PDB file of C-alpha atoms in Angstrom:
ATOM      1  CA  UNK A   1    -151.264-100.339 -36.532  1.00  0.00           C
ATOM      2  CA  UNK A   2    -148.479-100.495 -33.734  1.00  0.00           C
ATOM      3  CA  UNK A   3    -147.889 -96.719 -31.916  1.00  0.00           C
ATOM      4  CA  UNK A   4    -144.543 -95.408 -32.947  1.00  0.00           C
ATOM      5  CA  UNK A   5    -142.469 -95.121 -29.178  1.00  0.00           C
ATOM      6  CA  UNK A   6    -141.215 -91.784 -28.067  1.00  0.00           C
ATOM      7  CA  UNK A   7    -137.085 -92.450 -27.317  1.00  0.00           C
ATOM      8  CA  UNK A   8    -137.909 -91.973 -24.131  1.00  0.00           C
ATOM      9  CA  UNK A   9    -140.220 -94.932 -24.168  1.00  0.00           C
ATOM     10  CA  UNK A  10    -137.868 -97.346 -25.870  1.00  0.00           C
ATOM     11  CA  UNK A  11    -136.046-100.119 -24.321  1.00  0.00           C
ATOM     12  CA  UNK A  12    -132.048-101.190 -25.233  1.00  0.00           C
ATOM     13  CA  UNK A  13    -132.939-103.029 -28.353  1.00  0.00           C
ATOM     14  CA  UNK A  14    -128.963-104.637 -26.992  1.00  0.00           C
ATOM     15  CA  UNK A  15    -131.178-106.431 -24.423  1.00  0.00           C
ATOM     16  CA  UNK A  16    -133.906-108.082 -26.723  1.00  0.00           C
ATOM     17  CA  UNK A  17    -133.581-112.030 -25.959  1.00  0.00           C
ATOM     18  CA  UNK A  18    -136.086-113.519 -28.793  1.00  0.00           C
ATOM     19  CA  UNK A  19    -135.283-112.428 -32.563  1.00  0.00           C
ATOM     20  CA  UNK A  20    -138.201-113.909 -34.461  1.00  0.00           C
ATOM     21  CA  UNK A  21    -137.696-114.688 -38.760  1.00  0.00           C
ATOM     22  CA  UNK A  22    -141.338-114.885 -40.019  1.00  0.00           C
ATOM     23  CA  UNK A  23    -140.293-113.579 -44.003  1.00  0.00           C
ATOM     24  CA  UNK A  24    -143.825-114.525 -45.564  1.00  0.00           C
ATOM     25  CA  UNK A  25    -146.435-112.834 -42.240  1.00  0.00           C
ATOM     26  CA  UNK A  26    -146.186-109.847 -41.118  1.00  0.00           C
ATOM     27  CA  UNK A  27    -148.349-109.061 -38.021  1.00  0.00           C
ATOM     28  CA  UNK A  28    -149.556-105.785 -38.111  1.00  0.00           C
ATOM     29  CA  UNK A  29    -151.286-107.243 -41.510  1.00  0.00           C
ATOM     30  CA  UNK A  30    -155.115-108.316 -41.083  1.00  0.00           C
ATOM     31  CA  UNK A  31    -156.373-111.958 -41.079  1.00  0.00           C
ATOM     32  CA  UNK A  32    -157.905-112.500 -44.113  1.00  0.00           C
ATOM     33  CA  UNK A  33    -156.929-109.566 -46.113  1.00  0.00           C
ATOM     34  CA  UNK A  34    -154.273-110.885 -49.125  1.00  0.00           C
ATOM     35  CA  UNK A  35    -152.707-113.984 -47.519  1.00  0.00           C
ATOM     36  CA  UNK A  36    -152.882-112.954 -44.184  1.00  0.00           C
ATOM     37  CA  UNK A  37    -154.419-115.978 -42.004  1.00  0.00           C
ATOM     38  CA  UNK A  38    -153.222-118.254 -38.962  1.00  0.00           C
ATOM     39  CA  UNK A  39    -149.602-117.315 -39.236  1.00  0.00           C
ATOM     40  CA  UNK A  40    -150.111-113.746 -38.525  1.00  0.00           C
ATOM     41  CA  UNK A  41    -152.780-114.587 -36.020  1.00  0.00           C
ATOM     42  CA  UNK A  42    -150.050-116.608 -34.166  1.00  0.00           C
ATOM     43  CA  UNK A  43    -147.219-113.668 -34.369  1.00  0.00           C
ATOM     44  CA  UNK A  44    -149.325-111.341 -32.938  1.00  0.00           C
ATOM     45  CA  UNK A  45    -150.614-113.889 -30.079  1.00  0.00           C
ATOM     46  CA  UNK A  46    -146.521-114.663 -29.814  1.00  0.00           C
ATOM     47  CA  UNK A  47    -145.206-110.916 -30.008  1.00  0.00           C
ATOM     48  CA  UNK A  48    -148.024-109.898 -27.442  1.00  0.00           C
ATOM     49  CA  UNK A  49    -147.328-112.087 -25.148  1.00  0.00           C
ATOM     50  CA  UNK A  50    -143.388-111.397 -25.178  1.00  0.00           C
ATOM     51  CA  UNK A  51    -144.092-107.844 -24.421  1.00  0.00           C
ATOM     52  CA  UNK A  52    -146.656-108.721 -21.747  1.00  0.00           C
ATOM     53  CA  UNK A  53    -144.038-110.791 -19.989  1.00  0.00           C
ATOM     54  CA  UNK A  54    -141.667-108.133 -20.486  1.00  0.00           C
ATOM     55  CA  UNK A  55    -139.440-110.437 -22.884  1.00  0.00           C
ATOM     56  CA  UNK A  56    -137.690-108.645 -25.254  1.00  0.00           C
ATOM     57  CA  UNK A  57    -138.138-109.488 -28.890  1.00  0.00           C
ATOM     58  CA  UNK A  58    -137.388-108.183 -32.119  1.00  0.00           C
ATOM     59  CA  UNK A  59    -138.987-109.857 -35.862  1.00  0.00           C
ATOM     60  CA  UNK A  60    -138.004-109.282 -38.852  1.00  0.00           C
ATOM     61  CA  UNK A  61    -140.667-109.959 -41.960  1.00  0.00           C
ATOM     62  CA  UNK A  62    -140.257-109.203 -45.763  1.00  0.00           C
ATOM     63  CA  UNK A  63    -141.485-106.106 -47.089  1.00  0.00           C
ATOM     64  CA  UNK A  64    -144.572-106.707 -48.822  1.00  0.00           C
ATOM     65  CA  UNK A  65    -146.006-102.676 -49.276  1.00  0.00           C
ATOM     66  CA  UNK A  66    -144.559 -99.460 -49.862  1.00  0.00           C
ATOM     67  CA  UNK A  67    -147.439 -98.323 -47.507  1.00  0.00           C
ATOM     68  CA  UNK A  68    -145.643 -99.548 -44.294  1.00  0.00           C
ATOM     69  CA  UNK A  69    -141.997 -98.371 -42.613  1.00  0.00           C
ATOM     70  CA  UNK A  70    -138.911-100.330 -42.600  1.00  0.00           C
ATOM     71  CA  UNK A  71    -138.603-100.200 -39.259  1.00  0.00           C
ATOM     72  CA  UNK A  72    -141.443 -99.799 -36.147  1.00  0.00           C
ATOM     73  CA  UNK A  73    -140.981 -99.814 -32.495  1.00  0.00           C
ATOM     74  CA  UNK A  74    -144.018-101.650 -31.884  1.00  0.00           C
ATOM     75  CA  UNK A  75    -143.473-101.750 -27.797  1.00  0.00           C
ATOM     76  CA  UNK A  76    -141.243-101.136 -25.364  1.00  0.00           C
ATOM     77  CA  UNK A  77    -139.977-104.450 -25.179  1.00  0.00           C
ATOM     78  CA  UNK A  78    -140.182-105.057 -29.616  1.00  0.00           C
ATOM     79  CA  UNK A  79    -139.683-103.717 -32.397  1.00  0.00           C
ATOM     80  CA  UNK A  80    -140.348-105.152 -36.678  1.00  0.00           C
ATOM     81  CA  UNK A  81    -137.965-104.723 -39.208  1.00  0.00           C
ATOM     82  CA  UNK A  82    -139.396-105.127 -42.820  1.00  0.00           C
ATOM     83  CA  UNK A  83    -136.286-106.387 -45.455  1.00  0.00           C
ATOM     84  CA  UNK A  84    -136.258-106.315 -49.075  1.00  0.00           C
ATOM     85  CA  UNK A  85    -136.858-109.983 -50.471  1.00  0.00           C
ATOM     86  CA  UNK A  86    -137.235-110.313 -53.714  1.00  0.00           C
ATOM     87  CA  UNK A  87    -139.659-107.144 -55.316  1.00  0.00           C
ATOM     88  CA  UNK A  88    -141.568-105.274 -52.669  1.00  0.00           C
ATOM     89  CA  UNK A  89    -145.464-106.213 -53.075  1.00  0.00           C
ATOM     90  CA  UNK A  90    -147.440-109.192 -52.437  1.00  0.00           C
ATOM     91  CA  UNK A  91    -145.874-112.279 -53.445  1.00  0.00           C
ATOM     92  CA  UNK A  92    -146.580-115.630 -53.222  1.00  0.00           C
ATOM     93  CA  UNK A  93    -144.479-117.051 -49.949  1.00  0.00           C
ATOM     94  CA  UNK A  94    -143.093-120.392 -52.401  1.00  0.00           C
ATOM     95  CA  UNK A  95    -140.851-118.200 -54.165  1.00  0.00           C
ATOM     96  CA  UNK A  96    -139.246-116.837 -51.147  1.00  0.00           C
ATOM     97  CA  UNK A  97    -136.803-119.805 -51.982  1.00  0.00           C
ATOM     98  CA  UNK A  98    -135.761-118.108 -54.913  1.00  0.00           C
ATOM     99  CA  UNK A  99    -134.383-115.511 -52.866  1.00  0.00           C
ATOM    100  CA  UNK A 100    -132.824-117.401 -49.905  1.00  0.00           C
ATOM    101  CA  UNK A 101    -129.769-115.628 -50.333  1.00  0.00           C
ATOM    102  CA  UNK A 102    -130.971-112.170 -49.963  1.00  0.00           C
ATOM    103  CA  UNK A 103    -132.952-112.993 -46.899  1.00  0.00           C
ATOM    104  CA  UNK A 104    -129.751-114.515 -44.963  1.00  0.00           C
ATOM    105  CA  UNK A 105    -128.161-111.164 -45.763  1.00  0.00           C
ATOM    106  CA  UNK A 106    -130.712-109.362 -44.628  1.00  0.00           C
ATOM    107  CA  UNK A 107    -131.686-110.742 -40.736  1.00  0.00           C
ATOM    108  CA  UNK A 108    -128.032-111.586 -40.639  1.00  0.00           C
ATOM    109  CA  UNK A 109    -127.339-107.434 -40.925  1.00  0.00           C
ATOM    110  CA  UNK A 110    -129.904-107.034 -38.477  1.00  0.00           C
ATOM    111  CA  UNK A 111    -129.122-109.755 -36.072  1.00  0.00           C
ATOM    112  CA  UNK A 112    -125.733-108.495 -35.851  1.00  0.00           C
ATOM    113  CA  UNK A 113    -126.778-105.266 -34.702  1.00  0.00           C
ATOM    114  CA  UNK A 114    -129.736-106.179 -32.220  1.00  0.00           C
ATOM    115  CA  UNK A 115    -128.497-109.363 -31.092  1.00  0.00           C
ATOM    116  CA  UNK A 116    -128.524-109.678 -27.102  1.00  0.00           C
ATOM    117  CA  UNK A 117    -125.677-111.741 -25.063  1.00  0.00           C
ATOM    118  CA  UNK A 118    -128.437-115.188 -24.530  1.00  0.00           C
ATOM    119  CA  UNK A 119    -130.594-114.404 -27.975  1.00  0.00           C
ATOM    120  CA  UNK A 120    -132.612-117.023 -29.619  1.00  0.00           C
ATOM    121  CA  UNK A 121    -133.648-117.190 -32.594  1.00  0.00           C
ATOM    122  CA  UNK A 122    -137.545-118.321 -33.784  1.00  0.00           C
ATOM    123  CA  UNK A 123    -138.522-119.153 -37.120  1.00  0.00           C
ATOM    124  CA  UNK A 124    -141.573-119.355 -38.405  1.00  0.00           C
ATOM    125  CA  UNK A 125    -142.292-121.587 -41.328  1.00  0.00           C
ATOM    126  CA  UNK A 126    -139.989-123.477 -43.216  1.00  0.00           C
ATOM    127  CA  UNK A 127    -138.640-120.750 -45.720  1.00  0.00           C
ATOM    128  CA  UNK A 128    -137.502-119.159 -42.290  1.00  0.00           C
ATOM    129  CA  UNK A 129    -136.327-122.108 -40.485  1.00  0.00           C
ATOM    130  CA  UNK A 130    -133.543-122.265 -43.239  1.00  0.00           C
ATOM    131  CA  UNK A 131    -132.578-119.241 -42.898  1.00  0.00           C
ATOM    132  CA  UNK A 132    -132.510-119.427 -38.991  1.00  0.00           C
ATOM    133  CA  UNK A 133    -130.475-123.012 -39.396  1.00  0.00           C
ATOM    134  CA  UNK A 134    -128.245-121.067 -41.507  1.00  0.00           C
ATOM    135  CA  UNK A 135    -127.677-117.840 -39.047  1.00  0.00           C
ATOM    136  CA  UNK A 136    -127.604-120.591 -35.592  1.00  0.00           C
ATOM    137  CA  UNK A 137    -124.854-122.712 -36.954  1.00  0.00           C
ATOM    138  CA  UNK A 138    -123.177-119.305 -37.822  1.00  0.00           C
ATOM    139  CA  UNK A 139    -123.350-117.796 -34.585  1.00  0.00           C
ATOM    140  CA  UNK A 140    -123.685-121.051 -32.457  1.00  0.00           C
ATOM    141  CA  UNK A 141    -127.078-119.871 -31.307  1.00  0.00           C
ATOM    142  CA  UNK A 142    -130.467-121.997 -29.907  1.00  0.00           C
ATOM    143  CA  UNK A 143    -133.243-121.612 -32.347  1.00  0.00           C
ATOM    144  CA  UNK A 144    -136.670-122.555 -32.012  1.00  0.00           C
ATOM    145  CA  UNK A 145    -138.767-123.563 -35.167  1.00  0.00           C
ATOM    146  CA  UNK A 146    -142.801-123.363 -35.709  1.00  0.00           C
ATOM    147  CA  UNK A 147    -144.321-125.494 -37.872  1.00  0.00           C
ATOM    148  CA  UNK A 148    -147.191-124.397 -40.492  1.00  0.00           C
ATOM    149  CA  UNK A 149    -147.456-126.895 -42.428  1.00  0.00           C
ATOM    150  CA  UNK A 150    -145.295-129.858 -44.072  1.00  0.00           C
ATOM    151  CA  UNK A 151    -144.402-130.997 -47.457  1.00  0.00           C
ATOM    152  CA  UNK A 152    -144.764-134.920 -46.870  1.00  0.00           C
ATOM    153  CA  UNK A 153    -148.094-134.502 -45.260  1.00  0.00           C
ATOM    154  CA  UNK A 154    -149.520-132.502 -48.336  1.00  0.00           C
ATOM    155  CA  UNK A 155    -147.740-135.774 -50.653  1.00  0.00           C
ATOM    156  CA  UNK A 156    -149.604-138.372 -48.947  1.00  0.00           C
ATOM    157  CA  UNK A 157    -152.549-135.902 -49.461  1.00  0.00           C
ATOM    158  CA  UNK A 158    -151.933-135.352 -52.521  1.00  0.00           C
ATOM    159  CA  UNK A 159    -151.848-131.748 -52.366  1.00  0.00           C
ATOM    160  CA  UNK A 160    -148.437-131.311 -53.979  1.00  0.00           C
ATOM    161  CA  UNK A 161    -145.001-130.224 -52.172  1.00  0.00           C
ATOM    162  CA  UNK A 162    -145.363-127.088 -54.832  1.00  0.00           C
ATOM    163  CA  UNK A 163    -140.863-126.291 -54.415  1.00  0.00           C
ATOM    164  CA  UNK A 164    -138.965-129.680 -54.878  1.00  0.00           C
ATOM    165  CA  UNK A 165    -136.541-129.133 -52.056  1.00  0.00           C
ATOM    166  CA  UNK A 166    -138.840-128.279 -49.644  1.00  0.00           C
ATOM    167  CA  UNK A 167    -139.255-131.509 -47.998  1.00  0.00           C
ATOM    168  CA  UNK A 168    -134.822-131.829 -47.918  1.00  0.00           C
ATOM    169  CA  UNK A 169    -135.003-128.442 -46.396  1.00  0.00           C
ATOM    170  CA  UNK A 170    -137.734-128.854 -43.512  1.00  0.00           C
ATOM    171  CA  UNK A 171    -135.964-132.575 -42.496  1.00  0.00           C
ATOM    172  CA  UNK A 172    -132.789-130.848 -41.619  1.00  0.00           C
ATOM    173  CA  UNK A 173    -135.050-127.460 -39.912  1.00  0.00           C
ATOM    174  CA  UNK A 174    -136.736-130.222 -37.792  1.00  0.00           C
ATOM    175  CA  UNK A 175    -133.554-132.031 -37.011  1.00  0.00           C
ATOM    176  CA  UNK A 176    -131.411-129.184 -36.100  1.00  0.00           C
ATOM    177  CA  UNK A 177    -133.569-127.089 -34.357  1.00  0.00           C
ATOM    178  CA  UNK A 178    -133.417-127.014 -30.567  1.00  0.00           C
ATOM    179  CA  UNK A 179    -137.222-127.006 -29.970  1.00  0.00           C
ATOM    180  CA  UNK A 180    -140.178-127.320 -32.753  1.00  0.00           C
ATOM    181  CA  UNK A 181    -143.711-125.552 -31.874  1.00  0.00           C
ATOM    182  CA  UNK A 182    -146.676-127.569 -33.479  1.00  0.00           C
ATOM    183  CA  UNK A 183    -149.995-126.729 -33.609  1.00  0.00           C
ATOM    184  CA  UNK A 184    -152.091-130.226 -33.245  1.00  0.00           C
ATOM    185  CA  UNK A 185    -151.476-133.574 -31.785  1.00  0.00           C
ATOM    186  CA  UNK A 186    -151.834-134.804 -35.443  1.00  0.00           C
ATOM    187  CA  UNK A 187    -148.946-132.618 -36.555  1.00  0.00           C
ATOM    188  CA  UNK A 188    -147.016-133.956 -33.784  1.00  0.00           C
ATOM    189  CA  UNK A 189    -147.634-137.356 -34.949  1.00  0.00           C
ATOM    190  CA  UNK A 190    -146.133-136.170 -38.448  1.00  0.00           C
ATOM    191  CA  UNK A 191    -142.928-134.893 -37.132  1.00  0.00           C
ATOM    192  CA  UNK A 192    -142.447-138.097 -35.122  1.00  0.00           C
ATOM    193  CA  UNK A 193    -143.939-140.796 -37.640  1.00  0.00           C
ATOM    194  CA  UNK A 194    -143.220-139.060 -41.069  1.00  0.00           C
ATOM    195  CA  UNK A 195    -139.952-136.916 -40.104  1.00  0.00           C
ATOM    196  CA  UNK A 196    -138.161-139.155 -37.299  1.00  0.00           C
ATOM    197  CA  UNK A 197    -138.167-135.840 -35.042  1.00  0.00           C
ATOM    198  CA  UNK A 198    -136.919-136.371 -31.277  1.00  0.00           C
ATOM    199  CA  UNK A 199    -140.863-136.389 -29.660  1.00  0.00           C
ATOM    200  CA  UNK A 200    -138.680-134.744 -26.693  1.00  0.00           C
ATOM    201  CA  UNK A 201    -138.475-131.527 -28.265  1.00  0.00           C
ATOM    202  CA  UNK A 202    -141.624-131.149 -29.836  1.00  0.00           C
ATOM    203  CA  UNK A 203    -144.102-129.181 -27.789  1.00  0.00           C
ATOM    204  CA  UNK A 204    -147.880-128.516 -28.742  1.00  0.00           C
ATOM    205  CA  UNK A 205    -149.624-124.933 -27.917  1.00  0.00           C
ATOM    206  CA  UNK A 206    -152.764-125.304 -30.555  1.00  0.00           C
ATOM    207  CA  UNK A 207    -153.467-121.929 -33.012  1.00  0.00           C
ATOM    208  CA  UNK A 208    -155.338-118.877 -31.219  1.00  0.00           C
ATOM    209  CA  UNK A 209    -158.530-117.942 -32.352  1.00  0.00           C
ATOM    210  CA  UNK A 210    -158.238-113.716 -32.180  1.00  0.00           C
ATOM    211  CA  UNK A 211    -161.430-112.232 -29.930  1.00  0.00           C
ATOM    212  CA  UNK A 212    -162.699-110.586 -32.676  1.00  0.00           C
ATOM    213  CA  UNK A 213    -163.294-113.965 -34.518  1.00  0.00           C
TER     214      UNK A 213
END
């Protein structure tokens, strides 16, 4: 688990340029325990990095266990704010639409506090992209949106779309957003072919694979 910073240690959270919105993975949990997977994997590649390049970043991810803090200074370039959505305790990440409301109140409370003069905003996933869509056409900030997965690819695979606006919401995510992170080529070729997304803003960077693994 992240070292909690002395004060000393600490940088001006006023200067943090990257505020990440990842409600359903937190990163400090462990791949394969619960639902943790690829999506955490990826935060704490992304939120690594950041801090190795001496970007400054700050995520906020719903609380899912009375176990961890609301609030950790993971770095001296990042820190993770846990919010109430919906009951504290594992829950499964489709009914985080349910409480779209309470997120938006949430980051927004902490985005207006933390919030640096150039920030951008990253969402992960497309429960988060709408909220980030939501907070950048509030503000009249960039945002940046990586894709998991998406609800017209599991139709045509007949996997189900499992919330019925989910496909509504990611179209306008992937239209609005100022730059969209995929994983594959072949996810690529979804956003272009299935979503009609600018190819000019998509850019590919593949899923790490942690040492350990």
């Amino acid at each position: 688990p992240p070292r909690t910073l002395a004060a000393s240690e600490r940088a001006p959270m006023t200067s943090a340029r990257v505020f990440l919105i990842s409600l359903h993975a937190d990163p400090t949990s462990a791949s394969g325990v619960g639902s943790g997977g690829g999506t955490h994997s990826y935060l704490r590649e992304l939120i690594t990095g950041f801090s190795l390049n001496a970007i400054h970043w700050t995520l906020v991810t719903r609380r899912a266990t009375e176990a961890l803090p609301n609030h950790e200074h993971v770095s001296r370039f990042g820190q993770l704010h846990r919010i109430q959505v919906g009951p504290v305790g594992q829950m499964d990440k489709l009914r985080l639409d349910e409480f779209h409301d309470q997120s938006v109140a949430g980051v927004r409370e902490i985005f207006l506090k933390e919030r640096g003069s150039d920030s951008v905003l990253h969402s992960v996933y497309w429960n988060s992209g709408r909220v980030a869509m939501q907070l950048s056409s509030e503000f009249g900030v960039r945002f940046v949106h990586t894709v998991v997965s998406n609800g017209k690819r599991r139709q045509l695979q007949e996997a189900g779309c499992e919330v019925p606006n989910r496909i509504a919401v990611e179209s306008e995510v992937f239209q609005r957003a100022n730059r969209i992170i995929s994983v594959s080529e072949s996810e690529r070729r979804d956003l272009i072919d299935l979503y009609g997304v600018d190819p000019g803003k998509i850019v590919v960077v593949g899923r790490p694979v942690p040492d350990a693994f």
